[in-house]
Amino acid sequence: MFNLACVDGFRYPGLDEVYVLDLIPLTQGPAAISSDQKLCLFNPLGLRPGPVKEFHTNHGNLTCAKAYDVNSAVVATAGEDGSISMWDLRQDGSRAEVARMTDNQAPVLSLACSSSGYSVVAGTELRQSQASILIWDVRSNPTPRHKYQEVHSDDICELNFHPSDPNILLSGSTDGLVNVYDTRITDEDEVIIQTFNHDASIHHAAFLNDTDVFAVSHDERFAVYSMAEDQEKGSALTNFGNMREILGCQYIANVSAKANGAGAVIGAGTHDQQMFELVHLSKGTTEWALDRANSVGLPGAHSSEIVRSFCFYDEAQMVFSVGEDGYIKAWKPGA
């Protein structure tokens, strides 16, 4: 394992304990959402002075965020009151919230954004026996252009668009299913083009490339599935099983696909060792495999607290992490 050194950091202030919930990598630098209901943008070259932009969201309780446009620093946030806000982080003060959308009273648990498809999608908590996927066209009025309300039987906790086709959407739910949709189809009986049954509550799921999809459950079971026509429908392309046993970790924070298509990075944490490990996932001729020999460690991590999210800026050779200790940290190769 090759270890990085923590070169910079910022701890969120306040009398109450603050959890940093997620990171959104933007061209200008990492943005973060936190349990004090804030959306913050940081200078990647200087975390210690604090955020360069800070906005207080108004969702009742902030639950999720996604980048709409990484280059223009436009971010969507959502929360417990069912609302979605669009933020232009280049703006200051009240001008930064450039749009607000809502169509339901159910808490929003997940978001997906596609600037090329002009789409923002929200996935809701199960309320009154219904969990919904709501799709807005940001060019039109605040009413969703599509609603899918019978595609999952439990909370919709993950949404992601296909890397090259803005019409193809993926969802994951605590009902154990990962669904892939063609959002040009309005009929709920026809909209699902593929379903993968992970047989465990989905924590994270997304596309690894144009055909392959990963799923990791809340009990850390991990598998890769394929939409390719020559693959048996619904079966796992590579089933890794329980990652706690395979990696010797206690939890998986997330899996981040590399932008150049060269595999993905799995973020695995171990509380009692105060360690967070970035393990490369690559595809061979037929199956996906872990490259433990070239994993990258963040020693000390976020002490014994959970690392909630990580992101990397390859050109700058920097990794950022956030955790339940209230810190955002920057990591680089040691001297």
mmCIF file of C-alpha atoms in Angstrom:
data_model
loop_
_atom_site.group_PDB
_atom_site.id
_atom_site.type_symbol
_atom_site.label_atom_id
_atom_site.label_comp_id
_atom_site.label_asym_id
_atom_site.label_seq_id
_atom_site.Cartn_x
_atom_site.Cartn_y
_atom_site.Cartn_z
ATOM 1 C CA MET A 1 0.000 0.000 0.000
ATOM 2 C CA PHE A 2 1.177 3.500 -0.872
ATOM 3 C CA ASN A 3 0.223 6.038 1.796
ATOM 4 C CA LEU A 4 -0.677 9.663 1.203
ATOM 5 C CA ALA A 5 -0.033 12.442 3.710
ATOM 6 C CA CYS A 6 -2.685 14.811 5.053
ATOM 7 C CA VAL A 7 -1.452 18.217 3.878
ATOM 8 C CA ASP A 8 -4.420 20.445 4.716
ATOM 9 C CA GLY A 9 -7.748 20.423 6.497
ATOM 10 C CA PHE A 10 -10.654 22.408 7.878
ATOM 11 C CA ARG A 11 -12.970 21.523 10.754
ATOM 12 C CA TYR A 12 -16.515 22.854 10.647
ATOM 13 C CA PRO A 13 -17.090 25.123 13.673
ATOM 14 C CA GLY A 14 -20.049 25.105 16.039
ATOM 15 C CA LEU A 15 -21.186 23.959 19.448
ATOM 16 C CA ASP A 16 -23.096 21.054 17.973
ATOM 17 C CA GLU A 17 -21.267 18.182 16.311
ATOM 18 C CA VAL A 18 -21.240 18.595 12.527
ATOM 19 C CA TYR A 19 -21.122 15.672 10.103
ATOM 20 C CA VAL A 20 -19.780 16.407 6.628
ATOM 21 C CA LEU A 21 -22.138 14.297 4.533
ATOM 22 C CA ASP A 22 -20.827 14.303 0.984
ATOM 23 C CA LEU A 23 -18.326 15.767 -1.470
ATOM 24 C CA ILE A 24 -19.092 17.069 -4.949
ATOM 25 C CA PRO A 25 -15.969 17.437 -7.122
ATOM 26 C CA LEU A 26 -16.189 20.592 -9.253
ATOM 27 C CA THR A 27 -13.606 22.112 -11.571
ATOM 28 C CA GLN A 28 -13.183 25.059 -9.192
ATOM 29 C CA GLY A 29 -12.661 22.749 -6.212
ATOM 30 C CA PRO A 30 -14.567 20.407 -3.912
ATOM 31 C CA ALA A 31 -18.015 21.367 -2.640
ATOM 32 C CA ALA A 32 -19.440 19.732 0.471
ATOM 33 C CA ILE A 33 -22.786 19.388 2.232
ATOM 34 C CA SER A 34 -23.023 19.042 5.990
ATOM 35 C CA SER A 35 -25.463 18.310 8.801
ATOM 36 C CA ASP A 36 -25.623 22.012 9.740
ATOM 37 C CA GLN A 37 -27.592 22.391 6.460
ATOM 38 C CA LYS A 38 -24.782 24.131 4.576
ATOM 39 C CA LEU A 39 -23.431 23.854 1.052
ATOM 40 C CA CYS A 40 -19.807 24.996 0.942
ATOM 41 C CA LEU A 41 -17.253 25.464 -1.825
ATOM 42 C CA PHE A 42 -13.569 25.121 -0.963
ATOM 43 C CA ASN A 43 -10.344 26.291 -2.561
ATOM 44 C CA PRO A 44 -8.470 23.040 -3.294
ATOM 45 C CA LEU A 45 -5.149 24.774 -2.642
ATOM 46 C CA GLY A 46 -6.159 26.078 0.778
ATOM 47 C CA LEU A 47 -8.741 24.380 3.000
ATOM 48 C CA ARG A 48 -7.571 25.783 6.329
ATOM 49 C CA PRO A 49 -9.054 29.305 5.924
ATOM 50 C CA GLY A 50 -12.485 27.699 5.429
ATOM 51 C CA PRO A 51 -14.943 27.758 2.539
ATOM 52 C CA VAL A 52 -14.660 30.419 -0.141
ATOM 53 C CA LYS A 53 -18.453 30.244 -0.599
ATOM 54 C CA GLU A 54 -21.011 29.145 2.013
ATOM 55 C CA PHE A 55 -24.781 28.848 1.608
ATOM 56 C CA HIS A 56 -27.453 27.800 4.092
ATOM 57 C CA THR A 57 -29.920 25.444 2.416
ATOM 58 C CA ASN A 58 -33.618 25.335 3.246
ATOM 59 C CA HIS A 59 -34.808 21.749 2.915
ATOM 60 C CA GLY A 60 -35.814 21.086 6.500
ATOM 61 C CA ASN A 61 -32.942 18.628 6.670
ATOM 62 C CA LEU A 62 -30.350 18.424 3.883
ATOM 63 C CA THR A 63 -29.999 14.845 2.602
ATOM 64 C CA CYS A 64 -28.163 14.823 -0.739
ATOM 65 C CA ALA A 65 -26.432 16.844 -3.466
ATOM 66 C CA LYS A 66 -25.177 16.279 -7.007
ATOM 67 C CA ALA A 67 -23.282 18.372 -9.538
ATOM 68 C CA TYR A 68 -25.406 19.587 -12.448
ATOM 69 C CA ASP A 69 -22.480 21.234 -14.252
ATOM 70 C CA VAL A 70 -18.986 20.629 -12.843
ATOM 71 C CA ASN A 71 -17.382 23.338 -14.997
ATOM 72 C CA SER A 72 -19.928 26.072 -14.250
ATOM 73 C CA ALA A 73 -20.200 25.068 -10.569
ATOM 74 C CA VAL A 74 -23.942 24.429 -10.645
ATOM 75 C CA VAL A 75 -25.087 22.042 -7.896
ATOM 76 C CA ALA A 76 -28.458 20.571 -6.901
ATOM 77 C CA THR A 77 -29.394 19.951 -3.259
ATOM 78 C CA ALA A 78 -32.463 18.292 -1.739
ATOM 79 C CA GLY A 79 -33.890 17.271 1.591
ATOM 80 C CA GLU A 80 -36.592 16.087 3.919
ATOM 81 C CA ASP A 81 -39.265 18.585 2.850
ATOM 82 C CA GLY A 82 -39.254 17.205 -0.719
ATOM 83 C CA SER A 83 -37.712 20.308 -2.288
ATOM 84 C CA ILE A 84 -34.808 20.590 -4.721
ATOM 85 C CA SER A 85 -32.655 23.706 -5.097
ATOM 86 C CA MET A 86 -30.258 24.598 -7.892
ATOM 87 C CA TRP A 87 -27.210 26.642 -6.883
ATOM 88 C CA ASP A 88 -24.817 28.608 -9.068
ATOM 89 C CA LEU A 89 -21.753 28.690 -6.830
ATOM 90 C CA ARG A 90 -20.210 31.495 -8.874
ATOM 91 C CA GLN A 91 -22.868 33.818 -7.444
ATOM 92 C CA ASP A 92 -22.997 35.383 -3.987
ATOM 93 C CA GLY A 93 -25.676 35.451 -1.321
ATOM 94 C CA SER A 94 -29.321 34.954 -2.283
ATOM 95 C CA ARG A 95 -28.495 35.145 -6.006
ATOM 96 C CA ALA A 96 -26.798 31.736 -5.826
ATOM 97 C CA GLU A 97 -30.088 29.820 -5.487
ATOM 98 C CA VAL A 98 -31.167 30.031 -9.116
ATOM 99 C CA ALA A 99 -34.102 27.580 -9.058
ATOM 100 C CA ARG A 100 -36.294 25.679 -6.621
ATOM 101 C CA MET A 101 -38.532 22.729 -7.467
ATOM 102 C CA THR A 102 -40.937 20.625 -5.438
ATOM 103 C CA ASP A 103 -43.822 18.323 -6.216
ATOM 104 C CA ASN A 104 -44.247 16.120 -3.173
ATOM 105 C CA GLN A 105 -44.114 16.037 0.597
ATOM 106 C CA ALA A 106 -41.964 12.893 0.769
ATOM 107 C CA PRO A 107 -38.319 13.382 1.721
ATOM 108 C CA VAL A 108 -35.858 13.278 -1.183
ATOM 109 C CA LEU A 109 -33.094 10.738 -0.525
ATOM 110 C CA SER A 110 -31.239 10.767 -3.860
ATOM 111 C CA LEU A 111 -30.502 12.976 -6.849
ATOM 112 C CA ALA A 112 -29.180 12.628 -10.385
ATOM 113 C CA CYS A 113 -28.339 15.454 -12.783
ATOM 114 C CA SER A 114 -27.612 15.635 -16.503
ATOM 115 C CA SER A 115 -26.694 19.008 -17.956
ATOM 116 C CA SER A 116 -26.633 17.562 -21.496
ATOM 117 C CA GLY A 117 -30.165 16.220 -20.983
ATOM 118 C CA TYR A 118 -31.334 19.326 -19.032
ATOM 119 C CA SER A 119 -32.577 16.912 -16.363
ATOM 120 C CA VAL A 120 -32.736 16.805 -12.580
ATOM 121 C CA VAL A 121 -34.098 13.635 -10.995
ATOM 122 C CA ALA A 122 -35.167 13.010 -7.401
ATOM 123 C CA GLY A 123 -35.770 9.717 -5.605
ATOM 124 C CA THR A 124 -37.984 9.706 -2.529
ATOM 125 C CA GLU A 125 -38.462 7.891 0.731
ATOM 126 C CA LEU A 126 -41.298 5.359 0.884
ATOM 127 C CA ARG A 127 -44.409 7.208 2.069
ATOM 128 C CA GLN A 128 -47.948 5.801 2.084
ATOM 129 C CA SER A 129 -46.692 2.663 0.297
ATOM 130 C CA GLN A 130 -45.173 4.701 -2.517
ATOM 131 C CA ALA A 131 -41.606 5.666 -3.475
ATOM 132 C CA SER A 132 -41.276 7.983 -6.467
ATOM 133 C CA ILE A 133 -38.779 8.986 -9.134
ATOM 134 C CA LEU A 134 -39.479 12.554 -10.312
ATOM 135 C CA ILE A 135 -37.821 13.987 -13.430
ATOM 136 C CA TRP A 136 -37.673 17.715 -14.138
ATOM 137 C CA ASP A 137 -36.623 19.509 -17.313
ATOM 138 C CA VAL A 138 -34.782 22.550 -15.958
ATOM 139 C CA ARG A 139 -35.766 24.606 -19.014
ATOM 140 C CA SER A 140 -39.482 24.347 -18.217
ATOM 141 C CA ASN A 141 -41.760 25.103 -15.275
ATOM 142 C CA PRO A 142 -41.408 23.496 -11.807
ATOM 143 C CA THR A 143 -43.744 20.578 -12.674
ATOM 144 C CA PRO A 144 -41.950 17.247 -13.278
ATOM 145 C CA ARG A 145 -42.137 16.001 -16.870
ATOM 146 C CA HIS A 146 -42.197 12.356 -15.681
ATOM 147 C CA LYS A 147 -43.160 10.514 -12.509
ATOM 148 C CA TYR A 148 -42.452 6.840 -11.889
ATOM 149 C CA GLN A 149 -44.231 5.677 -8.745
ATOM 150 C CA GLU A 150 -44.360 1.893 -9.045
ATOM 151 C CA VAL A 151 -40.774 0.981 -9.975
ATOM 152 C CA HIS A 152 -39.565 0.343 -6.394
ATOM 153 C CA SER A 153 -41.263 -0.932 -3.251
ATOM 154 C CA ASP A 154 -38.990 0.874 -0.767
ATOM 155 C CA ASP A 155 -36.795 3.968 -0.339
ATOM 156 C CA ILE A 156 -34.963 5.084 -3.489
ATOM 157 C CA CYS A 157 -31.520 5.782 -2.104
ATOM 158 C CA GLU A 158 -29.420 6.066 -5.276
ATOM 159 C CA LEU A 159 -29.811 7.665 -8.725
ATOM 160 C CA ASN A 160 -27.226 8.076 -11.496
ATOM 161 C CA PHE A 161 -27.265 8.818 -15.205
ATOM 162 C CA HIS A 162 -25.476 6.770 -17.853
ATOM 163 C CA PRO A 163 -22.008 8.215 -18.621
ATOM 164 C CA SER A 164 -22.750 8.887 -22.299
ATOM 165 C CA ASP A 165 -26.542 8.670 -22.786
ATOM 166 C CA PRO A 166 -28.599 11.265 -20.866
ATOM 167 C CA ASN A 167 -31.784 9.270 -21.519
ATOM 168 C CA ILE A 168 -30.606 6.255 -19.523
ATOM 169 C CA LEU A 169 -31.062 6.424 -15.743
ATOM 170 C CA LEU A 170 -30.147 3.999 -12.957
ATOM 171 C CA SER A 171 -31.816 3.701 -9.547
ATOM 172 C CA GLY A 172 -31.073 1.684 -6.421
ATOM 173 C CA SER A 173 -33.415 0.989 -3.537
ATOM 174 C CA THR A 174 -33.533 -0.593 -0.123
ATOM 175 C CA ASP A 175 -35.834 -3.165 -1.789
ATOM 176 C CA GLY A 176 -32.603 -4.716 -3.142
ATOM 177 C CA LEU A 177 -33.182 -3.839 -6.795
ATOM 178 C CA VAL A 178 -31.075 -1.816 -9.216
ATOM 179 C CA ASN A 179 -33.183 -0.669 -12.173
ATOM 180 C CA VAL A 180 -32.106 0.873 -15.485
ATOM 181 C CA TYR A 181 -34.625 3.073 -17.338
ATOM 182 C CA ASP A 182 -35.090 4.731 -20.704
ATOM 183 C CA THR A 183 -36.559 8.039 -19.536
ATOM 184 C CA ARG A 184 -38.014 8.764 -22.965
ATOM 185 C CA ILE A 185 -40.675 6.174 -22.077
ATOM 186 C CA THR A 186 -43.553 7.412 -19.919
ATOM 187 C CA ASP A 187 -45.356 4.092 -19.402
ATOM 188 C CA GLU A 188 -44.218 2.601 -16.082
ATOM 189 C CA ASP A 189 -44.825 -0.908 -17.393
ATOM 190 C CA GLU A 190 -42.312 -0.339 -20.197
ATOM 191 C CA VAL A 191 -39.780 2.133 -18.762
ATOM 192 C CA ILE A 192 -37.472 -0.412 -17.047
ATOM 193 C CA ILE A 193 -35.059 -1.884 -19.576
ATOM 194 C CA GLN A 194 -33.001 -3.919 -17.082
ATOM 195 C CA THR A 195 -33.284 -5.014 -13.451
ATOM 196 C CA PHE A 196 -30.546 -6.462 -11.238
ATOM 197 C CA ASN A 197 -31.585 -8.099 -7.957
ATOM 198 C CA HIS A 198 -28.727 -7.556 -5.496
ATOM 199 C CA ASP A 199 -30.759 -9.332 -2.810
ATOM 200 C CA ALA A 200 -29.753 -6.770 -0.175
ATOM 201 C CA SER A 201 -30.588 -3.144 0.609
ATOM 202 C CA ILE A 202 -28.704 -0.920 -1.856
ATOM 203 C CA HIS A 203 -26.314 1.648 -0.413
ATOM 204 C CA HIS A 204 -24.682 2.811 -3.647
ATOM 205 C CA ALA A 205 -25.026 1.897 -7.331
ATOM 206 C CA ALA A 206 -23.829 3.517 -10.561
ATOM 207 C CA PHE A 207 -22.442 2.912 -14.029
ATOM 208 C CA LEU A 208 -18.770 1.925 -14.266
ATOM 209 C CA ASN A 209 -18.781 2.329 -18.053
ATOM 210 C CA ASP A 210 -21.309 2.150 -20.901
ATOM 211 C CA THR A 211 -22.424 -1.399 -20.081
ATOM 212 C CA ASP A 212 -21.354 -2.337 -16.537
ATOM 213 C CA VAL A 213 -23.053 -1.370 -13.279
ATOM 214 C CA PHE A 214 -21.888 -1.818 -9.687
ATOM 215 C CA ALA A 215 -23.984 -2.258 -6.562
ATOM 216 C CA VAL A 216 -22.858 -2.224 -2.935
ATOM 217 C CA SER A 217 -25.342 -2.991 -0.166
ATOM 218 C CA HIS A 218 -25.684 -1.591 3.329
ATOM 219 C CA ASP A 219 -24.139 -4.844 4.594
ATOM 220 C CA GLU A 220 -21.133 -4.269 2.279
ATOM 221 C CA ARG A 221 -21.881 -6.908 -0.361
ATOM 222 C CA PHE A 222 -20.447 -5.849 -3.697
ATOM 223 C CA ALA A 223 -21.109 -7.026 -7.261
ATOM 224 C CA VAL A 224 -20.749 -5.828 -10.846
ATOM 225 C CA TYR A 225 -23.550 -6.449 -13.356
ATOM 226 C CA SER A 226 -23.607 -6.064 -17.130
ATOM 227 C CA MET A 227 -26.194 -4.713 -19.533
ATOM 228 C CA ALA A 228 -24.352 -6.285 -22.478
ATOM 229 C CA GLU A 229 -26.520 -8.440 -24.725
ATOM 230 C CA ASP A 230 -24.225 -11.453 -24.432
ATOM 231 C CA GLN A 231 -24.482 -11.462 -20.622
ATOM 232 C CA GLU A 232 -27.091 -13.595 -18.893
ATOM 233 C CA LYS A 233 -29.900 -11.238 -17.900
ATOM 234 C CA GLY A 234 -29.819 -10.218 -14.260
ATOM 235 C CA SER A 235 -26.854 -12.318 -13.161
ATOM 236 C CA ALA A 236 -23.694 -10.762 -11.741
ATOM 237 C CA LEU A 237 -20.735 -10.355 -14.066
ATOM 238 C CA THR A 238 -18.456 -10.474 -10.997
ATOM 239 C CA ASN A 239 -19.791 -11.152 -7.496
ATOM 240 C CA PHE A 240 -17.233 -10.142 -4.880
ATOM 241 C CA GLY A 241 -19.378 -10.978 -1.864
ATOM 242 C CA ASN A 242 -18.807 -9.373 1.553
ATOM 243 C CA MET A 243 -16.148 -6.687 1.174
ATOM 244 C CA ARG A 244 -15.507 -6.636 4.921
ATOM 245 C CA GLU A 245 -14.038 -10.098 4.571
ATOM 246 C CA ILE A 246 -12.234 -9.471 1.275
ATOM 247 C CA LEU A 247 -10.636 -6.124 2.179
ATOM 248 C CA GLY A 248 -10.497 -6.512 5.957
ATOM 249 C CA CYS A 249 -12.472 -3.288 6.258
ATOM 250 C CA GLN A 250 -15.538 -2.321 8.287
ATOM 251 C CA TYR A 251 -17.437 -0.309 5.675
ATOM 252 C CA ILE A 252 -17.446 0.857 2.045
ATOM 253 C CA ALA A 253 -17.928 4.620 1.692
ATOM 254 C CA ASN A 254 -18.556 4.537 -2.061
ATOM 255 C CA VAL A 255 -17.190 3.470 -5.441
ATOM 256 C CA SER A 256 -16.022 6.177 -7.841
ATOM 257 C CA ALA A 257 -15.632 5.429 -11.550
ATOM 258 C CA LYS A 258 -12.554 6.942 -13.188
ATOM 259 C CA ALA A 259 -13.441 9.617 -15.739
ATOM 260 C CA ASN A 260 -11.071 8.112 -18.331
ATOM 261 C CA GLY A 261 -12.866 4.757 -18.165
ATOM 262 C CA ALA A 262 -9.867 3.032 -16.592
ATOM 263 C CA GLY A 263 -11.778 1.239 -13.885
ATOM 264 C CA ALA A 264 -12.916 2.642 -10.563
ATOM 265 C CA VAL A 265 -11.776 3.330 -7.014
ATOM 266 C CA ILE A 266 -13.376 1.717 -3.958
ATOM 267 C CA GLY A 267 -13.153 3.658 -0.694
ATOM 268 C CA ALA A 268 -12.951 1.262 2.278
ATOM 269 C CA GLY A 269 -12.713 2.316 5.913
ATOM 270 C CA THR A 270 -11.598 0.697 9.159
ATOM 271 C CA HIS A 271 -12.594 2.518 12.366
ATOM 272 C CA ASP A 272 -10.363 0.777 14.872
ATOM 273 C CA GLN A 273 -7.256 1.195 12.700
ATOM 274 C CA GLN A 274 -8.130 4.797 11.788
ATOM 275 C CA MET A 275 -7.441 3.917 8.153
ATOM 276 C CA PHE A 276 -9.137 4.603 4.851
ATOM 277 C CA GLU A 277 -7.999 2.702 1.766
ATOM 278 C CA LEU A 278 -8.534 3.494 -1.923
ATOM 279 C CA VAL A 279 -8.559 0.215 -3.839
ATOM 280 C CA HIS A 280 -8.429 0.175 -7.630
ATOM 281 C CA LEU A 281 -11.035 -1.891 -9.467
ATOM 282 C CA SER A 282 -10.160 -2.836 -13.038
ATOM 283 C CA LYS A 283 -11.722 -4.987 -15.748
ATOM 284 C CA GLY A 284 -9.855 -7.827 -17.385
ATOM 285 C CA THR A 285 -10.988 -9.675 -20.477
ATOM 286 C CA THR A 286 -14.172 -10.913 -18.823
ATOM 287 C CA GLU A 287 -14.314 -10.081 -15.108
ATOM 288 C CA TRP A 288 -13.565 -7.208 -12.765
ATOM 289 C CA ALA A 289 -10.761 -7.570 -10.224
ATOM 290 C CA LEU A 290 -9.302 -5.731 -7.228
ATOM 291 C CA ASP A 291 -5.724 -4.443 -7.305
ATOM 292 C CA ARG A 292 -4.757 -4.550 -3.622
ATOM 293 C CA ALA A 293 -1.039 -4.330 -4.368
ATOM 294 C CA ASN A 294 -1.400 -0.756 -5.624
ATOM 295 C CA SER A 295 -3.968 0.505 -3.128
ATOM 296 C CA VAL A 296 -3.582 3.976 -1.617
ATOM 297 C CA GLY A 297 -3.915 4.569 2.128
ATOM 298 C CA LEU A 298 -5.042 7.641 4.055
ATOM 299 C CA PRO A 299 -3.463 6.881 7.464
ATOM 300 C CA GLY A 300 -5.262 8.489 10.383
ATOM 301 C CA ALA A 301 -8.214 9.075 8.051
ATOM 302 C CA HIS A 302 -10.899 10.847 10.120
ATOM 303 C CA SER A 303 -9.744 9.288 13.396
ATOM 304 C CA SER A 304 -12.271 6.638 14.487
ATOM 305 C CA GLU A 305 -15.191 8.354 12.734
ATOM 306 C CA ILE A 306 -16.769 7.242 9.435
ATOM 307 C CA VAL A 307 -15.409 8.692 6.203
ATOM 308 C CA ARG A 308 -18.557 9.744 4.359
ATOM 309 C CA SER A 309 -17.108 10.601 0.957
ATOM 310 C CA PHE A 310 -13.933 11.069 -1.074
ATOM 311 C CA CYS A 311 -12.936 12.475 -4.443
ATOM 312 C CA PHE A 312 -9.724 12.803 -6.392
ATOM 313 C CA TYR A 313 -8.159 15.366 -8.691
ATOM 314 C CA ASP A 314 -5.727 13.289 -10.756
ATOM 315 C CA GLU A 315 -3.890 16.165 -12.431
ATOM 316 C CA ALA A 316 -3.119 17.769 -9.063
ATOM 317 C CA GLN A 317 -2.421 14.360 -7.478
ATOM 318 C CA MET A 318 -4.771 15.241 -4.626
ATOM 319 C CA VAL A 319 -7.448 13.333 -2.764
ATOM 320 C CA PHE A 320 -10.120 14.985 -0.602
ATOM 321 C CA SER A 321 -12.119 13.268 2.121
ATOM 322 C CA VAL A 322 -14.892 14.254 4.525
ATOM 323 C CA GLY A 323 -16.211 12.525 7.598
ATOM 324 C CA GLU A 324 -18.368 12.429 10.671
ATOM 325 C CA ASP A 325 -15.615 14.164 12.646
ATOM 326 C CA GLY A 326 -16.594 17.432 10.923
ATOM 327 C CA TYR A 327 -13.425 17.660 8.826
ATOM 328 C CA ILE A 328 -12.634 18.062 5.156
ATOM 329 C CA LYS A 329 -9.066 16.942 4.500
ATOM 330 C CA ALA A 330 -6.620 17.121 1.583
ATOM 331 C CA TRP A 331 -4.140 14.332 0.881
ATOM 332 C CA LYS A 332 -1.054 14.217 -1.333
ATOM 333 C CA PRO A 333 1.955 11.959 -1.860
ATOM 334 C CA GLY A 334 4.564 12.580 0.833
ATOM 335 C CA ALA A 335 7.858 14.309 0.142
#
